[in-house]
Coordinates of C-alpha atoms and ligand atoms in Angstrom, one line a residue:
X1 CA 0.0 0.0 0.0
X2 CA 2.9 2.4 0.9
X3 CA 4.6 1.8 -2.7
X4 CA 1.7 2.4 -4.6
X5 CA 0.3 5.7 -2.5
X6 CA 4.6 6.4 -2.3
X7 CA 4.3 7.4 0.5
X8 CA 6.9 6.6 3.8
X9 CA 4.1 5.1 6.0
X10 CA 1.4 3.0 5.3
X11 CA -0.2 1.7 8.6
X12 CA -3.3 -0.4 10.5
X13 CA -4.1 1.3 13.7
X14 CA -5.9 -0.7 16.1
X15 CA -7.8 1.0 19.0
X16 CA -7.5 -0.5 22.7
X17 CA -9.1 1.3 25.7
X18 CA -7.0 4.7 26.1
X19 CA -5.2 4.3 23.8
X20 CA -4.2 3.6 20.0
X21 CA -1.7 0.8 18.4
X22 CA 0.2 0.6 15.3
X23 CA -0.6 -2.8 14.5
X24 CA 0.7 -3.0 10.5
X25 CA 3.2 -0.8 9.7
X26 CA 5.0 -0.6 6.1
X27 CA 8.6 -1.4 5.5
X28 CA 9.2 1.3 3.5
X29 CA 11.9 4.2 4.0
X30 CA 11.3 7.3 5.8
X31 CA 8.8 5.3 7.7
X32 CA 9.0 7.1 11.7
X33 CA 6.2 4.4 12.9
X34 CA 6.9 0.8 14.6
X35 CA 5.0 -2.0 14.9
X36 CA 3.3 -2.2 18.3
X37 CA 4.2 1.3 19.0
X38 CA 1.2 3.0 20.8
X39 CA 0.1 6.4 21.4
X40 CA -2.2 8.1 23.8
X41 CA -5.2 8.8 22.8
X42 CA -7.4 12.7 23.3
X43 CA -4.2 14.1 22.1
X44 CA -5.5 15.5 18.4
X45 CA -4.3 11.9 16.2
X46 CA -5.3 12.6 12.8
X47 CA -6.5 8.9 13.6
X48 CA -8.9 9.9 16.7
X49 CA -11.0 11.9 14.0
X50 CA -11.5 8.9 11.3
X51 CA -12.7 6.7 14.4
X52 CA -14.6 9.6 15.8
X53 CA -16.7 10.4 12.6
X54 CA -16.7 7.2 10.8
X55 CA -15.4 8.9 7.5
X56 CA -12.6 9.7 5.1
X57 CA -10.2 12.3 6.5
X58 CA -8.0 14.0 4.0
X59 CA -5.2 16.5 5.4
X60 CA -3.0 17.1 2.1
X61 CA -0.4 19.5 4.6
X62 CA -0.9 20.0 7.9
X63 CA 1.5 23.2 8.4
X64 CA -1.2 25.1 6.1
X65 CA -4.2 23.7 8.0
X66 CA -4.6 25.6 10.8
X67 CA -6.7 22.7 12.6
X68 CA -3.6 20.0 12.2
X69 CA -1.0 22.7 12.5
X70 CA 0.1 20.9 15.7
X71 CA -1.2 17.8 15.9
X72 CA 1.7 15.0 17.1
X73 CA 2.2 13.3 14.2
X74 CA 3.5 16.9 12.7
X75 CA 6.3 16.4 15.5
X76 CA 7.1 13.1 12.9
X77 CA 7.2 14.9 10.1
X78 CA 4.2 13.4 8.8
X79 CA 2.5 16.4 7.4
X80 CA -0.5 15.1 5.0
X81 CA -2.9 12.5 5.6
X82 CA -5.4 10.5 4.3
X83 CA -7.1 7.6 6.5
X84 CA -10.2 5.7 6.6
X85 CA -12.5 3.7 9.7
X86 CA -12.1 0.1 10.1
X87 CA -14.9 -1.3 11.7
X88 CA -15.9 -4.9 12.9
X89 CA -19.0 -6.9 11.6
X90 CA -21.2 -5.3 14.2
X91 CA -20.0 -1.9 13.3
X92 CA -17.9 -1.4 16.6
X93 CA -15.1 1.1 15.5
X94 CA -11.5 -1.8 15.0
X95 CA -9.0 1.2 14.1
X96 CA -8.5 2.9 10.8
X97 CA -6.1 2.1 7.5
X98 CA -3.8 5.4 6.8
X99 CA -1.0 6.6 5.0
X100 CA 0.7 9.6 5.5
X101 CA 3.8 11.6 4.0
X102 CA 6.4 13.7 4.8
X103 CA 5.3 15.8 2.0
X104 CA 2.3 18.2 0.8
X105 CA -0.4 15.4 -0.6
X106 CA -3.5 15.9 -3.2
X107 CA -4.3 12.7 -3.3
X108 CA -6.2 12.0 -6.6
X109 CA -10.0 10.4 -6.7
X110 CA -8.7 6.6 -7.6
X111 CA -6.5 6.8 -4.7
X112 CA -9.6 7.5 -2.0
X113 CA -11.2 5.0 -3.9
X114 CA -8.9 2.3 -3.6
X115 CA -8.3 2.9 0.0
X116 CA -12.0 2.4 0.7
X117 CA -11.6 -0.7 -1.3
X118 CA -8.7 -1.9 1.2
X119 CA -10.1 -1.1 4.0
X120 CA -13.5 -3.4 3.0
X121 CA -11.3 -6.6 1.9
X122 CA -9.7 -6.4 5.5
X123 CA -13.1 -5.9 7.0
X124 CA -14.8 -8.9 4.6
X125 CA -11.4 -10.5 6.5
X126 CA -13.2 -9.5 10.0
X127 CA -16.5 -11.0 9.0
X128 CA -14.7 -14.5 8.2
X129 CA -12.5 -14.4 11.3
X130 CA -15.4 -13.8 13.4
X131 CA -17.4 -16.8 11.9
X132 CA -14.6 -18.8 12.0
X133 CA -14.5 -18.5 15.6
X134 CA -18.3 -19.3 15.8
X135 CA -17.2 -21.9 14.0
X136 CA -14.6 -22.9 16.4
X137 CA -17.3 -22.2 19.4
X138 CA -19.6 -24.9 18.3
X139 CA -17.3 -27.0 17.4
X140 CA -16.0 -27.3 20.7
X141 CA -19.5 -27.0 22.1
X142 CA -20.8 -30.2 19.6
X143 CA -17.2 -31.8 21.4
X144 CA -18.4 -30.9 24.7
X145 CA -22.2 -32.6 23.6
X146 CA -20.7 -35.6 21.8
X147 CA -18.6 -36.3 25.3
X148 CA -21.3 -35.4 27.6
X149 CA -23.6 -38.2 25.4
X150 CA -21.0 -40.1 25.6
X151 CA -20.6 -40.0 29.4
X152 CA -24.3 -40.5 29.5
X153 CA -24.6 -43.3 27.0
X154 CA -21.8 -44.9 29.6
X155 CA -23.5 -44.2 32.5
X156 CA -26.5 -46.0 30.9
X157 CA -25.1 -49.3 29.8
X158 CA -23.3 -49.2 33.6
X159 CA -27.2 -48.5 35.0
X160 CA -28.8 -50.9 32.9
X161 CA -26.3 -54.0 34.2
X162 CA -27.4 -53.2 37.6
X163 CA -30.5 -53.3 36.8
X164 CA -30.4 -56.6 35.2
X165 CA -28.1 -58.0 37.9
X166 CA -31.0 -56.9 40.5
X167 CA -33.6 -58.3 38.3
X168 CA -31.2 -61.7 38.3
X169 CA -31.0 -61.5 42.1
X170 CA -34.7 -61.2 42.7
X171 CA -35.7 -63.5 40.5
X172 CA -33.4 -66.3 41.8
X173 CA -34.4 -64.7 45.2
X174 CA -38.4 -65.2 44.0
X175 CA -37.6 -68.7 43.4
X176 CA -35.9 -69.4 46.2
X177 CA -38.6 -68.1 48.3
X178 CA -41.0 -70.2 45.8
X179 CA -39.3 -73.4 47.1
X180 CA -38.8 -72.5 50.8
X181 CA -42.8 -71.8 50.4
X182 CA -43.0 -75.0 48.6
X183 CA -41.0 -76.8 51.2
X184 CA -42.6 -75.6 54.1
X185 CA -46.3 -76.0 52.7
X186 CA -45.2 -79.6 52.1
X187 CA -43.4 -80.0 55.5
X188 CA -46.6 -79.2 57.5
X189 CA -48.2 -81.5 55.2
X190 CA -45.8 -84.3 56.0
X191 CA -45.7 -83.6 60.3
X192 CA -49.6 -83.5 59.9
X193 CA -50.0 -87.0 58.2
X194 CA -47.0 -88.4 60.8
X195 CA -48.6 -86.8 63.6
X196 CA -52.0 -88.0 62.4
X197 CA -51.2 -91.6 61.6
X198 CA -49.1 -92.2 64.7
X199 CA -51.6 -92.5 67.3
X200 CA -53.8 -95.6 65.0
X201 CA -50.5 -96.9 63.5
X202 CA -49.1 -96.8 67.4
X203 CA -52.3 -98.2 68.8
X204 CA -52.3 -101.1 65.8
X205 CA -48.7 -102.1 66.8
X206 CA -49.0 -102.5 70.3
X207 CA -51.7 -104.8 69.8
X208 CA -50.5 -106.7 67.1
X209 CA -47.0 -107.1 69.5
X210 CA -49.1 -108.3 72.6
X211 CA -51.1 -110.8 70.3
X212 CA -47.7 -112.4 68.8
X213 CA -46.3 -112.4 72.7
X214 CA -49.5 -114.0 74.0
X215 CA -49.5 -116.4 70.5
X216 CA -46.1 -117.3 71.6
X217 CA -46.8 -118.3 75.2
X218 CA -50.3 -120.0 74.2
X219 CA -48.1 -122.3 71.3
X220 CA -45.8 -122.8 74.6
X221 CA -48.3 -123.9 76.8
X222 CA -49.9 -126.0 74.1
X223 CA -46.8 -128.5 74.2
X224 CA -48.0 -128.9 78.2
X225 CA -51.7 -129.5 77.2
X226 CA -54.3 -127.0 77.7
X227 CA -57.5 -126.2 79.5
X228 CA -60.6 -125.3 78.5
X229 CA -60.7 -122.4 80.2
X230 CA -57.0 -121.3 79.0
X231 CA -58.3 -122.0 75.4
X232 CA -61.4 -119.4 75.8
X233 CA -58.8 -116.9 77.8
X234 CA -56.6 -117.1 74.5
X235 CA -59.8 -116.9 72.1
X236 CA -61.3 -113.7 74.2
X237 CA -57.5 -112.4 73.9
X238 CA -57.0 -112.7 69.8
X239 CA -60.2 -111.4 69.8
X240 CA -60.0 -107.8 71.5
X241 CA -56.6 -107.8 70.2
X242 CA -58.1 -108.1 66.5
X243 CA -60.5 -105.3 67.5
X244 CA -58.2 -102.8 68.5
X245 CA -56.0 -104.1 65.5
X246 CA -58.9 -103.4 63.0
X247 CA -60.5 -100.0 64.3
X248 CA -56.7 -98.7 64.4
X249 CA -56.5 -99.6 60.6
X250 CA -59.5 -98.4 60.2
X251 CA -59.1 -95.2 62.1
X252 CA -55.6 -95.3 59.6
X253 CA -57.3 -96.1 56.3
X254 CA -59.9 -93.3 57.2
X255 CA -57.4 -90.9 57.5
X256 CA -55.5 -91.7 54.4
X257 CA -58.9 -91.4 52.0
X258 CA -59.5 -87.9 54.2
X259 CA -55.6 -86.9 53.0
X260 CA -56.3 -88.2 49.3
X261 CA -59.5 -86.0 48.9
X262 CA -57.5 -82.9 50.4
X263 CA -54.8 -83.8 47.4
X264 CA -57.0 -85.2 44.9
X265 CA -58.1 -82.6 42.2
X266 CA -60.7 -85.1 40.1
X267 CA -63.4 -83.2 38.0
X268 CA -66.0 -83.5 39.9
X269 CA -69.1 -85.3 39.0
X270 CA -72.8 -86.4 38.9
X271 CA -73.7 -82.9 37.9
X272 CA -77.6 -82.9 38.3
X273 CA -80.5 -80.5 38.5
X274 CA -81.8 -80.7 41.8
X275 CA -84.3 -79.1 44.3
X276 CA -81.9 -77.2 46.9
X277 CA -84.7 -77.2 50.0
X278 CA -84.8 -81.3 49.1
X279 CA -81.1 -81.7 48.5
X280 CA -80.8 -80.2 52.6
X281 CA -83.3 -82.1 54.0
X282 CA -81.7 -85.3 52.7
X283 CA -78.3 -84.2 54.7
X284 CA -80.5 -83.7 57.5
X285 CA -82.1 -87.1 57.6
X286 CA -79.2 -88.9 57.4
X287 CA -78.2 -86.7 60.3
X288 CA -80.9 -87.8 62.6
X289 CA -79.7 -90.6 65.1
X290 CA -76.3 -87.6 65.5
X291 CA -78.8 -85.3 65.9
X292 CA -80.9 -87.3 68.6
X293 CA -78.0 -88.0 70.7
X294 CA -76.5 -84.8 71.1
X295 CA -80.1 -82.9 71.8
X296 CA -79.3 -80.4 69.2
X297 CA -81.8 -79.1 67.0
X298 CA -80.8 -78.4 62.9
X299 CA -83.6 -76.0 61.2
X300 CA -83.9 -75.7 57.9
X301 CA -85.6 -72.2 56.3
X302 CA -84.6 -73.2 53.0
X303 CA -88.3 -72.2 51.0
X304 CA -88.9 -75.4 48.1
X305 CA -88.6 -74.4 44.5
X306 CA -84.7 -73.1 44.7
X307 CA -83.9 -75.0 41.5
X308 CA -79.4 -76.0 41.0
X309 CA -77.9 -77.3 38.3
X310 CA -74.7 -78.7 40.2
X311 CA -73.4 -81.1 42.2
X312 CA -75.8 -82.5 44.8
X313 CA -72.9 -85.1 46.1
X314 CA -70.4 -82.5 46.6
X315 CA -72.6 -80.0 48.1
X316 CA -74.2 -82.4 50.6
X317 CA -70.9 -83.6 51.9
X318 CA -70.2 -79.3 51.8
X319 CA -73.8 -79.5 54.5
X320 CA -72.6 -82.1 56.3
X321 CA -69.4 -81.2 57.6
X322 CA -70.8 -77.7 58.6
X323 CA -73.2 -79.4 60.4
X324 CA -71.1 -82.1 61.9
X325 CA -68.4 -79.0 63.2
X326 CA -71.4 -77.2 64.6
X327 CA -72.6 -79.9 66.8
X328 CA -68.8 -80.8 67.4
X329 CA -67.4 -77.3 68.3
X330 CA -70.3 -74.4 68.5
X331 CA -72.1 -76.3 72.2
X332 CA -70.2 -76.6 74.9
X333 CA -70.4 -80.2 77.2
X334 CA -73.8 -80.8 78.4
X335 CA -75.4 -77.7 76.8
X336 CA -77.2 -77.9 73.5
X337 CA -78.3 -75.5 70.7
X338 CA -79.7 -74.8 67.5
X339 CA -78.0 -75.2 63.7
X340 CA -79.8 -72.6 61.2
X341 CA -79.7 -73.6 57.1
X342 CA -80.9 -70.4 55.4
X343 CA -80.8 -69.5 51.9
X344 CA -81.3 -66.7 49.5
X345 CA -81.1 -66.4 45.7
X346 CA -79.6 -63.0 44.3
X347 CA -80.1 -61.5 41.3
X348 CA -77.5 -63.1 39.3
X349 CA -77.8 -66.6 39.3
X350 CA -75.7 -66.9 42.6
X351 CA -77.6 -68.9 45.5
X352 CA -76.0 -67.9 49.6
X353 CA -76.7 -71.0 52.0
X354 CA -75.8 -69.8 55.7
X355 CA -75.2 -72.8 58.2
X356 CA -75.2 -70.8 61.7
X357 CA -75.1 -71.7 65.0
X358 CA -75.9 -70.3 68.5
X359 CA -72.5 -71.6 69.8
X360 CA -69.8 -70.3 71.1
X361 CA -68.2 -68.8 67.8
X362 CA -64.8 -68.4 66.6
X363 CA -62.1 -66.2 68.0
X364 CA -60.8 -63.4 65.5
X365 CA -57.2 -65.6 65.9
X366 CA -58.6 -68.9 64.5
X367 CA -61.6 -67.3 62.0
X368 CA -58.4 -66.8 59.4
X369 CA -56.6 -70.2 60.1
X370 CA -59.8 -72.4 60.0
X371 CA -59.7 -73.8 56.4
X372 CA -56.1 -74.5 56.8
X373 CA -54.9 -78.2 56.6
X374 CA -54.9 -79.6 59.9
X375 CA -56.0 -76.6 61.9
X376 CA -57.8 -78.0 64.6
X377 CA -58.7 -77.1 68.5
X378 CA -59.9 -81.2 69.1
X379 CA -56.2 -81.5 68.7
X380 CA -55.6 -85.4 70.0
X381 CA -59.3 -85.6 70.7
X382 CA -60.0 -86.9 67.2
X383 CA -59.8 -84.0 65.2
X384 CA -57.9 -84.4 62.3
X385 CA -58.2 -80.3 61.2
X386 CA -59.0 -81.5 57.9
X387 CA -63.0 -81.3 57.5
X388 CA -63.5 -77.6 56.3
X389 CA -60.1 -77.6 53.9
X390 CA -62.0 -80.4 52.4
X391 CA -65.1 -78.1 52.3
X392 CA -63.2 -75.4 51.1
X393 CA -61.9 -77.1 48.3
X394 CA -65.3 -78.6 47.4
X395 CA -66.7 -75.7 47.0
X396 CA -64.0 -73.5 45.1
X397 CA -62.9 -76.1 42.8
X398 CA -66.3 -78.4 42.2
X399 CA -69.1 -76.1 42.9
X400 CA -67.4 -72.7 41.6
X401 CA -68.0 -71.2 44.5
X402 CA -67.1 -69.1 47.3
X403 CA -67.2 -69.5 51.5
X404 CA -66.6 -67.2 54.2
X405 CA -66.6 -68.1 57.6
X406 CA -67.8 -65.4 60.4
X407 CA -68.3 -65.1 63.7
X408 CA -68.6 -62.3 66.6
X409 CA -71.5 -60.2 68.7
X410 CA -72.0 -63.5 70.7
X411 CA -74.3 -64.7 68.1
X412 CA -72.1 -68.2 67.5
X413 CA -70.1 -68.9 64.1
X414 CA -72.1 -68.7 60.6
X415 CA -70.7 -69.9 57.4
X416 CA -71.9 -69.0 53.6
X417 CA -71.8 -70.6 51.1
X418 CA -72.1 -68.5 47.7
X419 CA -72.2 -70.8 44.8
X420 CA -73.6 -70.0 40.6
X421 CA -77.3 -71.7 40.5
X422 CA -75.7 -73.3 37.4
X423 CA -72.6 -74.5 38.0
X424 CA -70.1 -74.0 34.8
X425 CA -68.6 -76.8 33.0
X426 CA -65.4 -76.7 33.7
X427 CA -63.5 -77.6 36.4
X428 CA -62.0 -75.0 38.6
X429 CA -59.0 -74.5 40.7
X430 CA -59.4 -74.2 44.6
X431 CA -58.6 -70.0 45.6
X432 CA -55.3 -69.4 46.3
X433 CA -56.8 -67.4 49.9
X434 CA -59.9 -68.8 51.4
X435 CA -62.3 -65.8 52.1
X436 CA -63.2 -64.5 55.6
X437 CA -66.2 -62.1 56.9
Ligands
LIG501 N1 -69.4 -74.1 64.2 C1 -68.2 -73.9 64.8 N2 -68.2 -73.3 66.0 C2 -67.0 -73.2 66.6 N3 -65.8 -73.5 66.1 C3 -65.8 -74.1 64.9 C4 -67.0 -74.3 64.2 N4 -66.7 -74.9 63.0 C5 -65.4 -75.1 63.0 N5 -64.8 -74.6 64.1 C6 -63.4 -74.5 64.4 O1 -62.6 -74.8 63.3 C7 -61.7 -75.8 63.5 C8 -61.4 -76.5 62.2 O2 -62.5 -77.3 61.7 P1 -62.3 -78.5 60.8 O3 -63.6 -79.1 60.5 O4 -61.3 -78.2 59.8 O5 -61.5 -79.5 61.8 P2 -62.0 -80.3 63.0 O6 -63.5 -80.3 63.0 O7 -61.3 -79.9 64.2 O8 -61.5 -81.8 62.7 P3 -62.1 -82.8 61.6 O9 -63.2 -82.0 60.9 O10 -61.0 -83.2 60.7 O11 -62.7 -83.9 62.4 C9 -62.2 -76.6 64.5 O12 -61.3 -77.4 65.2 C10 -62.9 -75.6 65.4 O13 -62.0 -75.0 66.3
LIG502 MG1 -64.6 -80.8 61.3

């Protein structure tokens, strides 16, 4: 720029807070400016006035211009001027392009022209810097991203294993519990049966031992020659001995068929339509000589004309064991009371047969344990704790059902039966929960 304005200095002024920098400065002879050299500013810089008014300044001599007589750069030597703003993209004032000469300068139109053209190439310069550094800000921003997704993506993967190592645990946990449930449901099973079966089983083996000691002495004394009287002793002997012998086995086979029914899940059968009221009253005359002995009276409410199609096997046996336990359990020694068989049809298809008792009811305590296997207060005293698990499983799983058992306000214990007028076809499984009131 210097050689083709000839002039000693061609310069790029940049502007900092107080003051002004010579950031480009020619290489050219006579040239009184340095690079980085910098200059205070408010002192009368031909400079400060390009910046100031955002226009061309021309000074062709100073020392003739009474303005720029004394302005510092005269103190240079540098007597004409001609300068132009630089500005950034956003119109902020950078500095100014200038030359100047140590000589009286009219510069020519071209030359003002071709400075303007300068001065915009460097400032189309600015606008590139400036987005290349956008550039470089969102690049390292996208960096920043990309890492921070990648962090997160790690985090993820590293969240997700936990998560399916905690699912492993539980579900090996699940099963685990599964089988302990398993195990324990089974083990109370198995003491139940054992402590069931002892007392028969113990009963049958003591009298089949005494029969083979007293066999035994009887073939002894047989050698010596018997009497008559010996001979009946022996026969009364074998004979009570066979007794106990065959009501323990019997007590023993009882049991068994009582635990197959409680494990046995057959469809049930002889579905039949059948008059409810009639279907009761059956129960209760095959209930009669019980009935008689104990002094306790069994009323039945149930209206004719309550028409089931069901099972009238499964539900009678259902009766009877309510009955039985309420004559069993509800009156205590020497006192006697009444057994009420209600029911009511709703108005979808569902029949509720009540067996109730004026008894002495059920404690809160027992009300959730009673359809348990082997849940019994006749503990050793015959009760095997099995008759309402059969029940319950009777009527979930072969009538389709529902029972709750209930009890309180001194009124004795009353159970209901809700079961479908029409039973469905197909066989259901027994509830996993039986249902309390
Ligand atoms: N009507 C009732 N009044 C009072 N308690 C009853 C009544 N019905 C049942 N129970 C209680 O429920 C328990 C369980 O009855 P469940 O029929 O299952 O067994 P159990 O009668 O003791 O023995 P099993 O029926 O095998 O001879 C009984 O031991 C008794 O404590
Ligand atoms: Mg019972």
């Amino acid at each position: 720029m210097a050689g083709i304005f000839d002039v000693p200095a061609g310069l790029i002024m940049r502007v900092l807070p107080e003051q002004i920098e010579v950031l480009v400065s020619s290489h050219s002879e006579g040239n009184p400016y340095e690079h980085e050299e910098k200059a205070k500013l408010n002192t009368g810089l031909y400079c400060e006035t390009v910046m100031a008014t955002r226009g061309l300044l021309h000074v062709p001599d100073a020392l003739e211009d009474e303005e720029w007589r004394h302005n510092p750069d005269v103190a240079l030597n540098m007597i004409s001027y001609l300068g132009v703003p630089l500005l950034w993209p956003d119109n902020e004032v950078f500095g100014t392009i200038c030359v100047l000469d140590s000589k009286k300068r009219n510069y020519h139109q071209k030359y003002v022209e071709l400075l303007w053209e300068i001065k915009k190439s460097i400032e189309r310069d600015f606008v590139l810097m400036q987005q290349q550094e956008q550039l470089v800000a969102s690049n390292t921003e996208l960096r920043h991203a990309v890492r921070q997704q990648e962090a997160f993506s790690l985090k993820l993967a590293q969240s997700n294993q936990d998560l399916h190592a905690a699912l492993m645990r539980l579900t090996s946990l699940q099963e685990e519990l599964l089988r302990t449930e398993k195990l324990s449901a089974l083990g109370s099973v198995v003491a139940g049966i054992s402590h069931e079966l002892n007392t028969p089983i113990g009963n049958g083996l003591l009298a089949a031992s005494t029969l083979q000691s007293r066999a035994a002495e009887f073939a002894l004394e047989m050698e010596r020659g018997l009497t008559r009287s010996r001979m009946r002793e022996f026969a009364g002997t074998v004979e009570q001995g066979a007794g106990i012998l065959m009501r323990s086995l019997d007590h023993a086979a009882k049991l068994v068929g009582s635990f197959k029914e409680v494990v046995d899940e057959q469809a049930a059968d002889g579905r039949q339509r059948f008059d409810l009221g009639e279907a009761v009253r059956d129960v209760l005359a095959g209930l009669d000589a019980v009935l008689d002995d104990s002094g306790n009276r069994v009323v039945c409410t149930i209206p004719e004309g309550i028409q089931m199609d069901s099972y009238p096997d499964q539900l009678r046996q259902v009766l009877a064991q309510l009955i039985a336990n309420a004559v069993q359990h509800a009156f205590l020694p020497g006192l006697s009371g009444t057994v009420t068989i209600a029911a009511k049809r709703d108005g979808d298809g569902q029949v509720a047969i009540t067996v109730s008792d004026d008894g002495i009811g059920i404690p809160p305590d027992n009300l959730a344990r009673v359809f348990d296997p082997f849940f019994t207060t006749r503990m050793g005293k015959g009760g095997s704790g099995l008759g309402l698990h059969i029940v319950y499983k009777l009527v979930t799983a072969s009538l389709h059902g529902k029972i709750e058992a209930g009890s309180g306000g001194g009124a004795g214990a009353c159970f209901t039966v809700t079961l479908p007028v029409s039973a469905p076809a197909a066989l259901r499984k027994p509830q996993a929960q039986p249902l309390l009131s």
